[in-house]
Amino acid sequence: MGHEALDRVATPFLALDRSVVEANAARLRAHLDGLGAVLRPHVKTAKSVEVARLLFDGGVGPITVSTLAEAEAFADAGFTDVVYAVGIAPDKLDRVIALRRRGVDLVVLLDSAAQAVEVARASRERGVPVPALVEVDCDGHRGGVLPGDPAVLAIAEALVSGGAELRGVLTHAGESYFAYTPEALTAAAEAERLAAVRVAEDLRAAGHEVPVVSVGSTPTAHAVTDLTGATEVRAGNYVFFDLVMAGIGVCRVDDLALSVVTTVIGHRPDKGWIMTDGGWMATSRDRGTARQPVDQGYGLVADLDGTPYPDLLMTDASQEHGTLSVRPGSAAALPDLPVGTRVRVLPNHACATAAQHDRYHVTSPGSRAVEAVWPRVRGW
Amino acid sequence: MGHEALDRVATPFLALDRSVVEANAARLRAHLDGLGAVLRPHVKTAKSVEVARLLFDGGVGPITVSTLAEAEAFADAGFTDVVYAVGIAPDKLDRVIALRRRGVDLVVLLDSAAQAVEVARASRERGVPVPALVEVDCDGHRGGVLPGDPAVLAIAEALVSGGAELRGVLTHAGESYFAYTPEALTAAAEAERLAAVRVAEDLRAAGHEVPVVSVGSTPTAHAVTDLTGATEVRAGNYVFFDLVMAGIGVCRVDDLALSVVTTVIGHRPDKGWIMTDGGWMATSRDRGTARQPVDQGYGLVADLDGTPYPDLLMTDASQEHGTLSVRPGSAAALPDLPVGTRVRVLPNHACATAAQHDRYHVTSPGSRAVEAVWPRVRGW
């Protein structure tokens, strides 16, 4: 297609193994098959229409977004079944309504009567009933209403009586990112389901219809064994995976689809360092594995064909400099990488690393050819 | 000019106080006045032609860049005196030579004979002598040749005999970001100067001309009292400053020009949290103050007019959620901020926070009007 190959594109840049994305997508689909819930991928990790199409066999399907910029870009590409899974700020309702008028079934999230009143007011004033999900807190990680809190009924009442629509409930097991055993992950998935179903039942008992019960995170979606009462599962990171997910056992390092390609620009043998042209501007400042049993620095380092060097990490970063060195305590030797050598850095957190870039260079394992260049959605 | 005001622009976004940038620029110019060296601002922090013009009274001047994308964008805007202060990767020499052919005096950096051989080869083959600075290590922070290392002469010889140009030496006191007293900062500045001058003198003793002796960092540029032997000073962060710089005493919180405007989307009174729509996608994952005596979380929180709330920090972040809470140990009360309230988050690290955005919304202290929207240079 005329794209420069991996050994020619100006570094640093993102390399994306398409077949790894496809395998990750197939694995989660297979896991959820028969559990009775729809998969609604979160596009916040890849922010790429082309990556999302891989998840739907080239077509479109239900998605979750983290920004209205994503909702608008994916609407342009034909994705019309969208949950905006960040609590709604009233100032954003104009854009929500504009999307609904375009035919996008965009659903907002909220966890307070104050928000419900604003959603209802906008619905009435603009003549466009906006559907909303009530956010449920299943593990104290972020926002949401606690199961059993009477605020849930006040929120539902404010929506329905005010002219908006109660679409259902949504929860996210943020604490599952800190679960380190299969049992802990399955327990987190069950806690997530039970919290959402409990609130849905409370709402039904009060006479509301609750068509949507939405649960999920990458760790719990892969661990869940029972989705009774849930109608849909969300997961985002799984399309790429990363070292944090490998650290909690949700994937293997081989399942990482994304890497940052950088070039060696120098050596400090007195310090055991190799310097590259990829700093935190290319990897992000995310050091998610610092909180895990195995700290991977700013990332594991592999050769340009994807084979990791023994215990070689990106251990430090300034804006446009990366420092590679051997994992502390390892007996591995620093590899001999001449100036100009290209390496791949496997990231801690794919969402954060991808966000540093405007595009993906799409390739296949074992090949240096770039099949395509896919843009990312940016901004808000 | 028809721009939406600070209380209307879609959050999160960057607000930039123009007059604070101007004051920061004037302060450093005044400090360096009479010390006998030229100021060569590093544009890697703002990556904005419009911000750079503020530093040169609306005109152009010598600049430092961290990427060739910056060099190209600034060349388009008439900036033709440019140092690319990241060690050169041989694959980038084609773009360097293309810029020189456009009339840009672009100078590269290197610290090895291997790089010098490649720069010389490209110079000969393309018929364009590329000038280079030798990077000197003054404090063990990153790359560079140690003063006294005979490699310096081999590098110079490879450049000159091979058809390139030795332009001089450059050093950067990266460790000054960890100096916490005026004395330590001045000592770092003096160590930086001495290292660069020492290597310049070694090169002159070997018969080389060394027209450029380049030193500097934001901390040392503000602390330096003697620039004998140095020809230019580099600093980048000072145009915006940030909480890391305030933490080492180089500026006050009032000198911070940049903030992230976010909107309150919820509350968790049981946890003492206020939730906003600005997460790490808007602030970056940079937690530079975590290593300082006063940890500022993801940033200090001020109202939309810039007045800080007592001890209110952004204490946690997910991709599109920020958590605000009172500084641990503080007796301050959590302010009452209704859903929809806009706040400003003052960043740990301006370079990293700005990099999460595509543009600045330019304003003045005490005003909510947006005077201009300035784009940032992105990518490599």
PDB file of N, CA and C in Angstrom, chain A residues 284-355:
ATOM      1  N   SER A 284       4.092   7.594  27.494  1.00  0.00           N
ATOM      2  CA  SER A 284       3.319   8.169  28.601  1.00  0.00           C
ATOM      3  C   SER A 284       4.108   7.998  29.888  1.00  0.00           C
ATOM      4  N   ARG A 285       3.637   8.710  30.917  1.00  0.00           N
ATOM      5  CA  ARG A 285       4.259   8.610  32.240  1.00  0.00           C
ATOM      6  C   ARG A 285       3.655   7.460  33.049  1.00  0.00           C
ATOM      7  N   ASP A 286       2.785   6.651  32.442  1.00  0.00           N
ATOM      8  CA  ASP A 286       2.099   5.619  33.205  1.00  0.00           C
ATOM      9  C   ASP A 286       3.074   4.551  33.673  1.00  0.00           C
ATOM     10  N   ARG A 287       3.083   4.317  35.004  1.00  0.00           N
ATOM     11  CA  ARG A 287       3.966   3.309  35.591  1.00  0.00           C
ATOM     12  C   ARG A 287       3.119   2.317  36.386  1.00  0.00           C
ATOM     13  N   GLY A 288       2.048   1.855  35.736  1.00  0.00           N
ATOM     14  CA  GLY A 288       1.076   1.002  36.414  1.00  0.00           C
ATOM     15  C   GLY A 288       1.682  -0.222  37.073  1.00  0.00           C
ATOM     16  N   THR A 289       2.733  -0.797  36.484  1.00  0.00           N
ATOM     17  CA  THR A 289       3.319  -1.997  37.092  1.00  0.00           C
ATOM     18  C   THR A 289       4.126  -1.685  38.340  1.00  0.00           C
ATOM     19  N   ALA A 290       4.360  -0.398  38.636  1.00  0.00           N
ATOM     20  CA  ALA A 290       5.090  -0.060  39.867  1.00  0.00           C
ATOM     21  C   ALA A 290       4.335  -0.536  41.100  1.00  0.00           C
ATOM     22  N   ARG A 291       3.011  -0.676  40.968  1.00  0.00           N
ATOM     23  CA  ARG A 291       2.201  -1.126  42.099  1.00  0.00           C
ATOM     24  C   ARG A 291       2.014  -2.638  42.100  1.00  0.00           C
ATOM     25  N   GLN A 292       2.603  -3.321  41.116  1.00  0.00           N
ATOM     26  CA  GLN A 292       2.411  -4.776  41.008  1.00  0.00           C
ATOM     27  C   GLN A 292       3.616  -5.514  41.585  1.00  0.00           C
ATOM     28  N   PRO A 293       3.477  -6.812  41.800  1.00  0.00           N
ATOM     29  CA  PRO A 293       4.624  -7.584  42.318  1.00  0.00           C
ATOM     30  C   PRO A 293       5.856  -7.477  41.419  1.00  0.00           C
ATOM     31  N   VAL A 294       5.682  -7.440  40.102  1.00  0.00           N
ATOM     32  CA  VAL A 294       6.816  -7.300  39.188  1.00  0.00           C
ATOM     33  C   VAL A 294       6.736  -5.933  38.514  1.00  0.00           C
ATOM     34  N   ASP A 295       7.675  -5.062  38.860  1.00  0.00           N
ATOM     35  CA  ASP A 295       7.722  -3.717  38.284  1.00  0.00           C
ATOM     36  C   ASP A 295       8.438  -3.792  36.946  1.00  0.00           C
ATOM     37  N   GLN A 296       7.750  -3.393  35.888  1.00  0.00           N
ATOM     38  CA  GLN A 296       8.319  -3.486  34.527  1.00  0.00           C
ATOM     39  C   GLN A 296       8.864  -2.133  34.046  1.00  0.00           C
ATOM     40  N   GLY A 297       9.120  -1.211  34.965  1.00  0.00           N
ATOM     41  CA  GLY A 297       9.636   0.095  34.555  1.00  0.00           C
ATOM     42  C   GLY A 297       8.660   0.779  33.625  1.00  0.00           C
ATOM     43  N   TYR A 298       9.179   1.408  32.578  1.00  0.00           N
ATOM     44  CA  TYR A 298       8.317   1.991  31.548  1.00  0.00           C
ATOM     45  C   TYR A 298       7.982   0.969  30.463  1.00  0.00           C
ATOM     46  N   GLY A 299       8.457  -0.281  30.605  1.00  0.00           N
ATOM     47  CA  GLY A 299       8.070  -1.293  29.645  1.00  0.00           C
ATOM     48  C   GLY A 299       9.165  -2.304  29.390  1.00  0.00           C
ATOM     49  N   LEU A 300       8.735  -3.457  28.898  1.00  0.00           N
ATOM     50  CA  LEU A 300       9.661  -4.502  28.467  1.00  0.00           C
ATOM     51  C   LEU A 300      10.154  -4.167  27.066  1.00  0.00           C
ATOM     52  N   VAL A 301      11.437  -4.478  26.809  1.00  0.00           N
ATOM     53  CA  VAL A 301      12.027  -4.132  25.521  1.00  0.00           C
ATOM     54  C   VAL A 301      12.215  -5.397  24.683  1.00  0.00           C
ATOM     55  N   ALA A 302      11.731  -5.324  23.448  1.00  0.00           N
ATOM     56  CA  ALA A 302      11.854  -6.431  22.491  1.00  0.00           C
ATOM     57  C   ALA A 302      12.574  -5.928  21.249  1.00  0.00           C
ATOM     58  N   ASP A 303      13.033  -6.860  20.428  1.00  0.00           N
ATOM     59  CA  ASP A 303      13.642  -6.417  19.174  1.00  0.00           C
ATOM     60  C   ASP A 303      12.529  -5.999  18.196  1.00  0.00           C
ATOM     61  N   LEU A 304      12.950  -5.525  17.034  1.00  0.00           N
ATOM     62  CA  LEU A 304      11.957  -4.965  16.101  1.00  0.00           C
ATOM     63  C   LEU A 304      10.979  -6.032  15.618  1.00  0.00           C
ATOM     64  N   ASP A 305      11.382  -7.300  15.709  1.00  0.00           N
ATOM     65  CA  ASP A 305      10.482  -8.376  15.295  1.00  0.00           C
ATOM     66  C   ASP A 305       9.631  -8.887  16.452  1.00  0.00           C
ATOM     67  N   GLY A 306       9.801  -8.278  17.640  1.00  0.00           N
ATOM     68  CA  GLY A 306       8.897  -8.585  18.734  1.00  0.00           C
ATOM     69  C   GLY A 306       9.412  -9.564  19.763  1.00  0.00           C
ATOM     70  N   THR A 307      10.641 -10.048  19.616  1.00  0.00           N
ATOM     71  CA  THR A 307      11.188 -11.004  20.585  1.00  0.00           C
ATOM     72  C   THR A 307      11.824 -10.244  21.749  1.00  0.00           C
ATOM     73  N   PRO A 308      11.322 -10.433  22.977  1.00  0.00           N
ATOM     74  CA  PRO A 308      11.883  -9.681  24.105  1.00  0.00           C
ATOM     75  C   PRO A 308      13.361 -10.027  24.346  1.00  0.00           C
ATOM     76  N   TYR A 309      14.142  -9.013  24.680  1.00  0.00           N
ATOM     77  CA  TYR A 309      15.505  -9.242  25.181  1.00  0.00           C
ATOM     78  C   TYR A 309      15.396  -9.686  26.644  1.00  0.00           C
ATOM     79  N   PRO A 310      16.272 -10.602  27.084  1.00  0.00           N
ATOM     80  CA  PRO A 310      16.156 -11.073  28.467  1.00  0.00           C
ATOM     81  C   PRO A 310      16.270  -9.926  29.475  1.00  0.00           C
ATOM     82  N   ASP A 311      15.222  -9.724  30.239  1.00  0.00           N
ATOM     83  CA  ASP A 311      15.230  -8.775  31.362  1.00  0.00           C
ATOM     84  C   ASP A 311      15.658  -7.361  30.975  1.00  0.00           C
ATOM     85  N   LEU A 312      15.446  -6.961  29.743  1.00  0.00           N
ATOM     86  CA  LEU A 312      15.767  -5.585  29.365  1.00  0.00           C
ATOM     87  C   LEU A 312      14.501  -4.729  29.519  1.00  0.00           C
ATOM     88  N   LEU A 313      14.617  -3.673  30.325  1.00  0.00           N
ATOM     89  CA  LEU A 313      13.495  -2.774  30.583  1.00  0.00           C
ATOM     90  C   LEU A 313      13.835  -1.365  30.126  1.00  0.00           C
ATOM     91  N   MET A 314      12.792  -0.602  29.833  1.00  0.00           N
ATOM     92  CA  MET A 314      12.948   0.852  29.768  1.00  0.00           C
ATOM     93  C   MET A 314      12.786   1.336  31.205  1.00  0.00           C
ATOM     94  N   THR A 315      13.888   1.746  31.810  1.00  0.00           N
ATOM     95  CA  THR A 315      13.885   2.015  33.261  1.00  0.00           C
ATOM     96  C   THR A 315      13.726   3.482  33.602  1.00  0.00           C
ATOM     97  N   ASP A 316      13.933   4.364  32.638  1.00  0.00           N
ATOM     98  CA  ASP A 316      13.750   5.781  32.949  1.00  0.00           C
ATOM     99  C   ASP A 316      13.349   6.507  31.667  1.00  0.00           C
ATOM    100  N   ALA A 317      12.797   7.701  31.843  1.00  0.00           N
ATOM    101  CA  ALA A 317      12.298   8.457  30.696  1.00  0.00           C
ATOM    102  C   ALA A 317      12.399   9.935  30.993  1.00  0.00           C
ATOM    103  N   SER A 318      12.896  10.691  30.029  1.00  0.00           N
ATOM    104  CA  SER A 318      12.609  12.117  30.026  1.00  0.00           C
ATOM    105  C   SER A 318      11.745  12.368  28.790  1.00  0.00           C
ATOM    106  N   GLN A 319      11.549  13.617  28.419  1.00  0.00           N
ATOM    107  CA  GLN A 319      10.512  13.876  27.410  1.00  0.00           C
ATOM    108  C   GLN A 319      10.764  13.102  26.119  1.00  0.00           C
ATOM    109  N   GLU A 320      11.992  13.156  25.617  1.00  0.00           N
ATOM    110  CA  GLU A 320      12.290  12.475  24.348  1.00  0.00           C
ATOM    111  C   GLU A 320      13.481  11.525  24.467  1.00  0.00           C
ATOM    112  N   HIS A 321      13.796  11.099  25.664  1.00  0.00           N
ATOM    113  CA  HIS A 321      14.876  10.126  25.884  1.00  0.00           C
ATOM    114  C   HIS A 321      14.328   8.966  26.695  1.00  0.00           C
ATOM    115  N   GLY A 322      14.656   7.750  26.261  1.00  0.00           N
ATOM    116  CA  GLY A 322      14.393   6.575  27.065  1.00  0.00           C
ATOM    117  C   GLY A 322      15.709   5.964  27.515  1.00  0.00           C
ATOM    118  N   THR A 323      15.724   5.416  28.719  1.00  0.00           N
ATOM    119  CA  THR A 323      16.900   4.714  29.230  1.00  0.00           C
ATOM    120  C   THR A 323      16.553   3.236  29.337  1.00  0.00           C
ATOM    121  N   LEU A 324      17.324   2.397  28.649  1.00  0.00           N
ATOM    122  CA  LEU A 324      17.138   0.949  28.743  1.00  0.00           C
ATOM    123  C   LEU A 324      18.226   0.383  29.633  1.00  0.00           C
ATOM    124  N   SER A 325      17.851  -0.512  30.540  1.00  0.00           N
ATOM    125  CA  SER A 325      18.859  -1.207  31.341  1.00  0.00           C
ATOM    126  C   SER A 325      18.269  -2.526  31.813  1.00  0.00           C
ATOM    127  N   VAL A 326      19.148  -3.361  32.340  1.00  0.00           N
ATOM    128  CA  VAL A 326      18.738  -4.698  32.762  1.00  0.00           C
ATOM    129  C   VAL A 326      17.973  -4.600  34.082  1.00  0.00           C
ATOM    130  N   ARG A 327      16.947  -5.409  34.215  1.00  0.00           N
ATOM    131  CA  ARG A 327      16.117  -5.422  35.418  1.00  0.00           C
ATOM    132  C   ARG A 327      16.994  -5.545  36.662  1.00  0.00           C
ATOM    133  N   PRO A 328      16.763  -4.729  37.674  1.00  0.00           N
ATOM    134  CA  PRO A 328      17.585  -4.822  38.892  1.00  0.00           C
ATOM    135  C   PRO A 328      17.570  -6.249  39.459  1.00  0.00           C
ATOM    136  N   GLY A 329      18.757  -6.762  39.751  1.00  0.00           N
ATOM    137  CA  GLY A 329      18.869  -8.102  40.309  1.00  0.00           C
ATOM    138  C   GLY A 329      19.036  -9.196  39.280  1.00  0.00           C
ATOM    139  N   SER A 330      18.826  -8.864  38.000  1.00  0.00           N
ATOM    140  CA  SER A 330      18.949  -9.880  36.950  1.00  0.00           C
ATOM    141  C   SER A 330      20.409 -10.104  36.604  1.00  0.00           C
ATOM    142  N   ALA A 331      20.720 -11.345  36.208  1.00  0.00           N
ATOM    143  CA  ALA A 331      22.074 -11.663  35.747  1.00  0.00           C
ATOM    144  C   ALA A 331      22.208 -11.503  34.236  1.00  0.00           C
ATOM    145  N   ALA A 332      21.143 -11.082  33.578  1.00  0.00           N
ATOM    146  CA  ALA A 332      21.203 -10.939  32.119  1.00  0.00           C
ATOM    147  C   ALA A 332      22.225  -9.867  31.737  1.00  0.00           C
ATOM    148  N   ALA A 333      22.831 -10.067  30.570  1.00  0.00           N
ATOM    149  CA  ALA A 333      23.790  -9.083  30.065  1.00  0.00           C
ATOM    150  C   ALA A 333      23.048  -8.010  29.285  1.00  0.00           C
ATOM    151  N   LEU A 334      23.580  -6.796  29.341  1.00  0.00           N
ATOM    152  CA  LEU A 334      23.041  -5.723  28.493  1.00  0.00           C
ATOM    153  C   LEU A 334      23.327  -6.106  27.045  1.00  0.00           C
ATOM    154  N   PRO A 335      22.313  -6.158  26.185  1.00  0.00           N
ATOM    155  CA  PRO A 335      22.588  -6.555  24.793  1.00  0.00           C
ATOM    156  C   PRO A 335      23.393  -5.475  24.072  1.00  0.00           C
ATOM    157  N   ASP A 336      24.084  -5.912  23.039  1.00  0.00           N
ATOM    158  CA  ASP A 336      24.886  -4.994  22.232  1.00  0.00           C
ATOM    159  C   ASP A 336      23.986  -4.438  21.132  1.00  0.00           C
ATOM    160  N   LEU A 337      23.494  -3.223  21.323  1.00  0.00           N
ATOM    161  CA  LEU A 337      22.565  -2.607  20.373  1.00  0.00           C
ATOM    162  C   LEU A 337      23.214  -1.350  19.808  1.00  0.00           C
ATOM    163  N   PRO A 338      23.777  -1.428  18.607  1.00  0.00           N
ATOM    164  CA  PRO A 338      24.465  -0.264  18.046  1.00  0.00           C
ATOM    165  C   PRO A 338      23.519   0.923  17.838  1.00  0.00           C
ATOM    166  N   VAL A 339      24.094   2.115  17.788  1.00  0.00           N
ATOM    167  CA  VAL A 339      23.327   3.314  17.451  1.00  0.00           C
ATOM    168  C   VAL A 339      22.574   3.057  16.150  1.00  0.00           C
ATOM    169  N   GLY A 340      21.312   3.386  16.134  1.00  0.00           N
ATOM    170  CA  GLY A 340      20.480   3.168  14.961  1.00  0.00           C
ATOM    171  C   GLY A 340      19.601   1.928  15.063  1.00  0.00           C
ATOM    172  N   THR A 341      19.883   1.035  16.021  1.00  0.00           N
ATOM    173  CA  THR A 341      19.054  -0.162  16.207  1.00  0.00           C
ATOM    174  C   THR A 341      17.645   0.246  16.649  1.00  0.00           C
ATOM    175  N   ARG A 342      16.651  -0.396  16.062  1.00  0.00           N
ATOM    176  CA  ARG A 342      15.271  -0.147  16.487  1.00  0.00           C
ATOM    177  C   ARG A 342      14.794  -1.244  17.428  1.00  0.00           C
ATOM    178  N   VAL A 343      14.101  -0.828  18.473  1.00  0.00           N
ATOM    179  CA  VAL A 343      13.546  -1.791  19.428  1.00  0.00           C
ATOM    180  C   VAL A 343      12.066  -1.455  19.640  1.00  0.00           C
ATOM    181  N   ARG A 344      11.355  -2.419  20.230  1.00  0.00           N
ATOM    182  CA  ARG A 344       9.950  -2.198  20.599  1.00  0.00           C
ATOM    183  C   ARG A 344       9.844  -2.157  22.117  1.00  0.00           C
ATOM    184  N   VAL A 345       9.077  -1.225  22.628  1.00  0.00           N
ATOM    185  CA  VAL A 345       8.796  -1.158  24.056  1.00  0.00           C
ATOM    186  C   VAL A 345       7.339  -1.558  24.267  1.00  0.00           C
ATOM    187  N   LEU A 346       7.142  -2.613  25.074  1.00  0.00           N
ATOM    188  CA  LEU A 346       5.793  -3.097  25.384  1.00  0.00           C
ATOM    189  C   LEU A 346       5.286  -2.319  26.589  1.00  0.00           C
ATOM    190  N   PRO A 347       4.109  -1.686  26.497  1.00  0.00           N
ATOM    191  CA  PRO A 347       3.718  -0.688  27.502  1.00  0.00           C
ATOM    192  C   PRO A 347       3.093  -1.254  28.767  1.00  0.00           C
ATOM    193  N   ASN A 348       3.238  -0.481  29.856  1.00  0.00           N
ATOM    194  CA  ASN A 348       2.498  -0.722  31.085  1.00  0.00           C
ATOM    195  C   ASN A 348       0.997  -0.685  30.841  1.00  0.00           C
ATOM    196  N   HIS A 349       0.560   0.395  30.191  1.00  0.00           N
ATOM    197  CA  HIS A 349      -0.865   0.706  30.124  1.00  0.00           C
ATOM    198  C   HIS A 349      -1.177   1.155  28.699  1.00  0.00           C
ATOM    199  N   ALA A 350      -1.786   0.277  27.949  1.00  0.00           N
ATOM    200  CA  ALA A 350      -2.005   0.534  26.532  1.00  0.00           C
ATOM    201  C   ALA A 350      -2.838   1.793  26.301  1.00  0.00           C
ATOM    202  N   CYS A 351      -3.847   2.041  27.150  1.00  0.00           N
ATOM    203  CA  CYS A 351      -4.711   3.213  26.957  1.00  0.00           C
ATOM    204  C   CYS A 351      -3.883   4.492  27.014  1.00  0.00           C
ATOM    205  N   ALA A 352      -2.973   4.562  27.979  1.00  0.00           N
ATOM    206  CA  ALA A 352      -2.172   5.771  28.178  1.00  0.00           C
ATOM    207  C   ALA A 352      -1.099   5.904  27.106  1.00  0.00           C
ATOM    208  N   THR A 353      -0.475   4.809  26.743  1.00  0.00           N
ATOM    209  CA  THR A 353       0.579   4.877  25.730  1.00  0.00           C
ATOM    210  C   THR A 353       0.006   5.232  24.367  1.00  0.00           C
ATOM    211  N   ALA A 354      -1.073   4.594  24.006  1.00  0.00           N
ATOM    212  CA  ALA A 354      -1.688   4.900  22.716  1.00  0.00           C
ATOM    213  C   ALA A 354      -2.092   6.373  22.644  1.00  0.00           C
ATOM    214  N   ALA A 355      -2.512   6.930  23.785  1.00  0.00           N
ATOM    215  CA  ALA A 355      -2.994   8.317  23.799  1.00  0.00           C
ATOM    216  C   ALA A 355      -1.899   9.321  23.469  1.00  0.00           C
TER     217      ALA A 355
END
